[in-house]
């Protein structure tokens, strides 16, 4: 069962500890979401054109699922996403908790 969508950082930290992930809302603007969506679809089309379909890697998801390889290298919007303050805080807290 997935955790509930939250805006609360403390809840997100708890969710990461309990579920291994958190669903955090309201972190991206509409423009960022639009750009990320466009870049994701462009990356998927590029991977298909290069013969990187998921079924060739025996992932078993079928034709309806296209894996976009190396997403951080596809567009700066993805690099910006992983540097959002909430993401850095979650990663920092998660890493600190694993050292204990």
PDB file of C-alpha atoms in Angstrom:
ATOM      1  CA  UNK A   1       0.000   0.000   0.000  1.00  0.00           C
ATOM      2  CA  UNK A   2       1.375   3.404  -0.989  1.00  0.00           C
ATOM      3  CA  UNK A   3       1.530   6.298   1.469  1.00  0.00           C
ATOM      4  CA  UNK A   4      -0.948   9.144   1.110  1.00  0.00           C
ATOM      5  CA  UNK A   5      -0.111  12.324  -0.767  1.00  0.00           C
ATOM      6  CA  UNK A   6       1.206  14.961   1.644  1.00  0.00           C
ATOM      7  CA  UNK A   7       2.587  18.496   1.829  1.00  0.00           C
ATOM      8  CA  UNK A   8       4.001  17.905   5.301  1.00  0.00           C
ATOM      9  CA  UNK A   9       7.759  17.264   5.377  1.00  0.00           C
ATOM     10  CA  UNK A  10       7.632  15.367   8.687  1.00  0.00           C
ATOM     11  CA  UNK A  11       4.965  13.058   7.264  1.00  0.00           C
ATOM     12  CA  UNK A  12       7.037  12.593   4.111  1.00  0.00           C
ATOM     13  CA  UNK A  13      10.044  11.603   6.232  1.00  0.00           C
ATOM     14  CA  UNK A  14       7.901   9.100   8.125  1.00  0.00           C
ATOM     15  CA  UNK A  15       6.573   7.729   4.845  1.00  0.00           C
ATOM     16  CA  UNK A  16      10.096   7.269   3.475  1.00  0.00           C
ATOM     17  CA  UNK A  17      11.101   5.391   6.626  1.00  0.00           C
ATOM     18  CA  UNK A  18       7.997   3.187   6.572  1.00  0.00           C
ATOM     19  CA  UNK A  19       7.395   2.694   2.854  1.00  0.00           C
ATOM     20  CA  UNK A  20      10.707   3.560   1.210  1.00  0.00           C
ATOM     21  CA  UNK A  21       9.056   6.458  -0.633  1.00  0.00           C
ATOM     22  CA  UNK A  22       6.920   9.536  -0.092  1.00  0.00           C
ATOM     23  CA  UNK A  23       4.320  11.205  -2.274  1.00  0.00           C
ATOM     24  CA  UNK A  24       4.832  14.947  -1.836  1.00  0.00           C
ATOM     25  CA  UNK A  25       2.474  17.401  -3.506  1.00  0.00           C
ATOM     26  CA  UNK A  26       2.797  20.978  -4.713  1.00  0.00           C
ATOM     27  CA  UNK A  27       6.531  20.985  -5.420  1.00  0.00           C
ATOM     28  CA  UNK A  28       6.479  21.777  -9.150  1.00  0.00           C
ATOM     29  CA  UNK A  29       4.880  24.570 -11.128  1.00  0.00           C
ATOM     30  CA  UNK A  30       2.523  23.865 -14.008  1.00  0.00           C
ATOM     31  CA  UNK A  31       5.280  24.945 -16.408  1.00  0.00           C
ATOM     32  CA  UNK A  32       7.765  22.513 -14.839  1.00  0.00           C
ATOM     33  CA  UNK A  33       5.238  19.696 -15.069  1.00  0.00           C
ATOM     34  CA  UNK A  34       4.493  20.491 -18.704  1.00  0.00           C
ATOM     35  CA  UNK A  35       8.196  20.623 -19.570  1.00  0.00           C
ATOM     36  CA  UNK A  36       8.907  17.374 -17.702  1.00  0.00           C
ATOM     37  CA  UNK A  37       6.025  15.640 -19.481  1.00  0.00           C
ATOM     38  CA  UNK A  38       7.245  16.825 -22.885  1.00  0.00           C
ATOM     39  CA  UNK A  39      10.832  15.798 -22.132  1.00  0.00           C
ATOM     40  CA  UNK A  40       9.703  12.384 -20.874  1.00  0.00           C
ATOM     41  CA  UNK A  41       7.707  11.653 -24.016  1.00  0.00           C
ATOM     42  CA  UNK A  42      10.548  12.936 -26.212  1.00  0.00           C
ATOM     43  CA  UNK A  43      12.974  10.672 -24.333  1.00  0.00           C
ATOM     44  CA  UNK A  44      10.666   7.697 -24.765  1.00  0.00           C
ATOM     45  CA  UNK A  45      10.402   8.319 -28.506  1.00  0.00           C
ATOM     46  CA  UNK A  46      14.176   8.689 -28.758  1.00  0.00           C
ATOM     47  CA  UNK A  47      14.730   5.408 -26.901  1.00  0.00           C
ATOM     48  CA  UNK A  48      12.255   3.610 -29.158  1.00  0.00           C
ATOM     49  CA  UNK A  49      14.008   5.040 -32.234  1.00  0.00           C
ATOM     50  CA  UNK A  50      17.331   3.791 -30.849  1.00  0.00           C
ATOM     51  CA  UNK A  51      15.918   0.332 -30.182  1.00  0.00           C
ATOM     52  CA  UNK A  52      15.877   0.602 -26.406  1.00  0.00           C
ATOM     53  CA  UNK A  53      12.378  -0.785 -25.917  1.00  0.00           C
ATOM     54  CA  UNK A  54      11.758  -2.260 -22.474  1.00  0.00           C
ATOM     55  CA  UNK A  55      10.835  -5.708 -23.830  1.00  0.00           C
ATOM     56  CA  UNK A  56      14.331  -6.055 -25.271  1.00  0.00           C
ATOM     57  CA  UNK A  57      15.628  -5.882 -21.703  1.00  0.00           C
ATOM     58  CA  UNK A  58      13.226  -8.561 -20.452  1.00  0.00           C
ATOM     59  CA  UNK A  59      11.447  -6.296 -17.989  1.00  0.00           C
ATOM     60  CA  UNK A  60       8.090  -7.831 -18.857  1.00  0.00           C
ATOM     61  CA  UNK A  61       5.974  -4.667 -18.812  1.00  0.00           C
ATOM     62  CA  UNK A  62       4.708  -4.981 -22.369  1.00  0.00           C
ATOM     63  CA  UNK A  63       4.422  -2.420 -25.141  1.00  0.00           C
ATOM     64  CA  UNK A  64       2.305  -0.040 -23.033  1.00  0.00           C
ATOM     65  CA  UNK A  65       5.273   0.777 -20.830  1.00  0.00           C
ATOM     66  CA  UNK A  66       8.336   2.522 -22.222  1.00  0.00           C
ATOM     67  CA  UNK A  67      11.319   2.983 -19.951  1.00  0.00           C
ATOM     68  CA  UNK A  68      13.166   6.268 -20.419  1.00  0.00           C
ATOM     69  CA  UNK A  69      16.821   5.560 -19.804  1.00  0.00           C
ATOM     70  CA  UNK A  70      19.103   8.072 -18.025  1.00  0.00           C
ATOM     71  CA  UNK A  71      16.304  10.565 -17.429  1.00  0.00           C
ATOM     72  CA  UNK A  72      18.558  13.077 -15.635  1.00  0.00           C
ATOM     73  CA  UNK A  73      20.609  13.482 -18.796  1.00  0.00           C
ATOM     74  CA  UNK A  74      17.560  14.134 -20.983  1.00  0.00           C
ATOM     75  CA  UNK A  75      16.691  17.647 -19.838  1.00  0.00           C
ATOM     76  CA  UNK A  76      17.685  20.136 -17.158  1.00  0.00           C
ATOM     77  CA  UNK A  77      14.147  20.065 -15.761  1.00  0.00           C
ATOM     78  CA  UNK A  78      14.947  16.647 -14.263  1.00  0.00           C
ATOM     79  CA  UNK A  79      18.205  17.902 -12.776  1.00  0.00           C
ATOM     80  CA  UNK A  80      16.293  20.792 -11.220  1.00  0.00           C
ATOM     81  CA  UNK A  81      13.732  18.380  -9.751  1.00  0.00           C
ATOM     82  CA  UNK A  82      16.274  16.307  -7.863  1.00  0.00           C
ATOM     83  CA  UNK A  83      17.702  19.480  -6.347  1.00  0.00           C
ATOM     84  CA  UNK A  84      14.433  20.772  -4.899  1.00  0.00           C
ATOM     85  CA  UNK A  85      14.839  21.641  -1.198  1.00  0.00           C
ATOM     86  CA  UNK A  86      12.269  19.052  -0.105  1.00  0.00           C
ATOM     87  CA  UNK A  87      14.030  16.321  -2.085  1.00  0.00           C
ATOM     88  CA  UNK A  88      17.434  17.232  -0.681  1.00  0.00           C
ATOM     89  CA  UNK A  89      15.979  17.254   2.843  1.00  0.00           C
ATOM     90  CA  UNK A  90      14.382  13.830   2.359  1.00  0.00           C
ATOM     91  CA  UNK A  91      17.600  12.404   0.962  1.00  0.00           C
ATOM     92  CA  UNK A  92      19.716  13.955   3.717  1.00  0.00           C
ATOM     93  CA  UNK A  93      17.420  12.669   6.466  1.00  0.00           C
ATOM     94  CA  UNK A  94      17.170   9.244   4.848  1.00  0.00           C
ATOM     95  CA  UNK A  95      20.947   8.953   4.529  1.00  0.00           C
ATOM     96  CA  UNK A  96      21.493  10.090   8.119  1.00  0.00           C
ATOM     97  CA  UNK A  97      18.971   7.516   9.334  1.00  0.00           C
ATOM     98  CA  UNK A  98      20.725   4.705   7.496  1.00  0.00           C
ATOM     99  CA  UNK A  99      24.017   5.446   9.235  1.00  0.00           C
ATOM    100  CA  UNK A 100      22.536   4.692  12.638  1.00  0.00           C
TER     101      UNK A 100
END
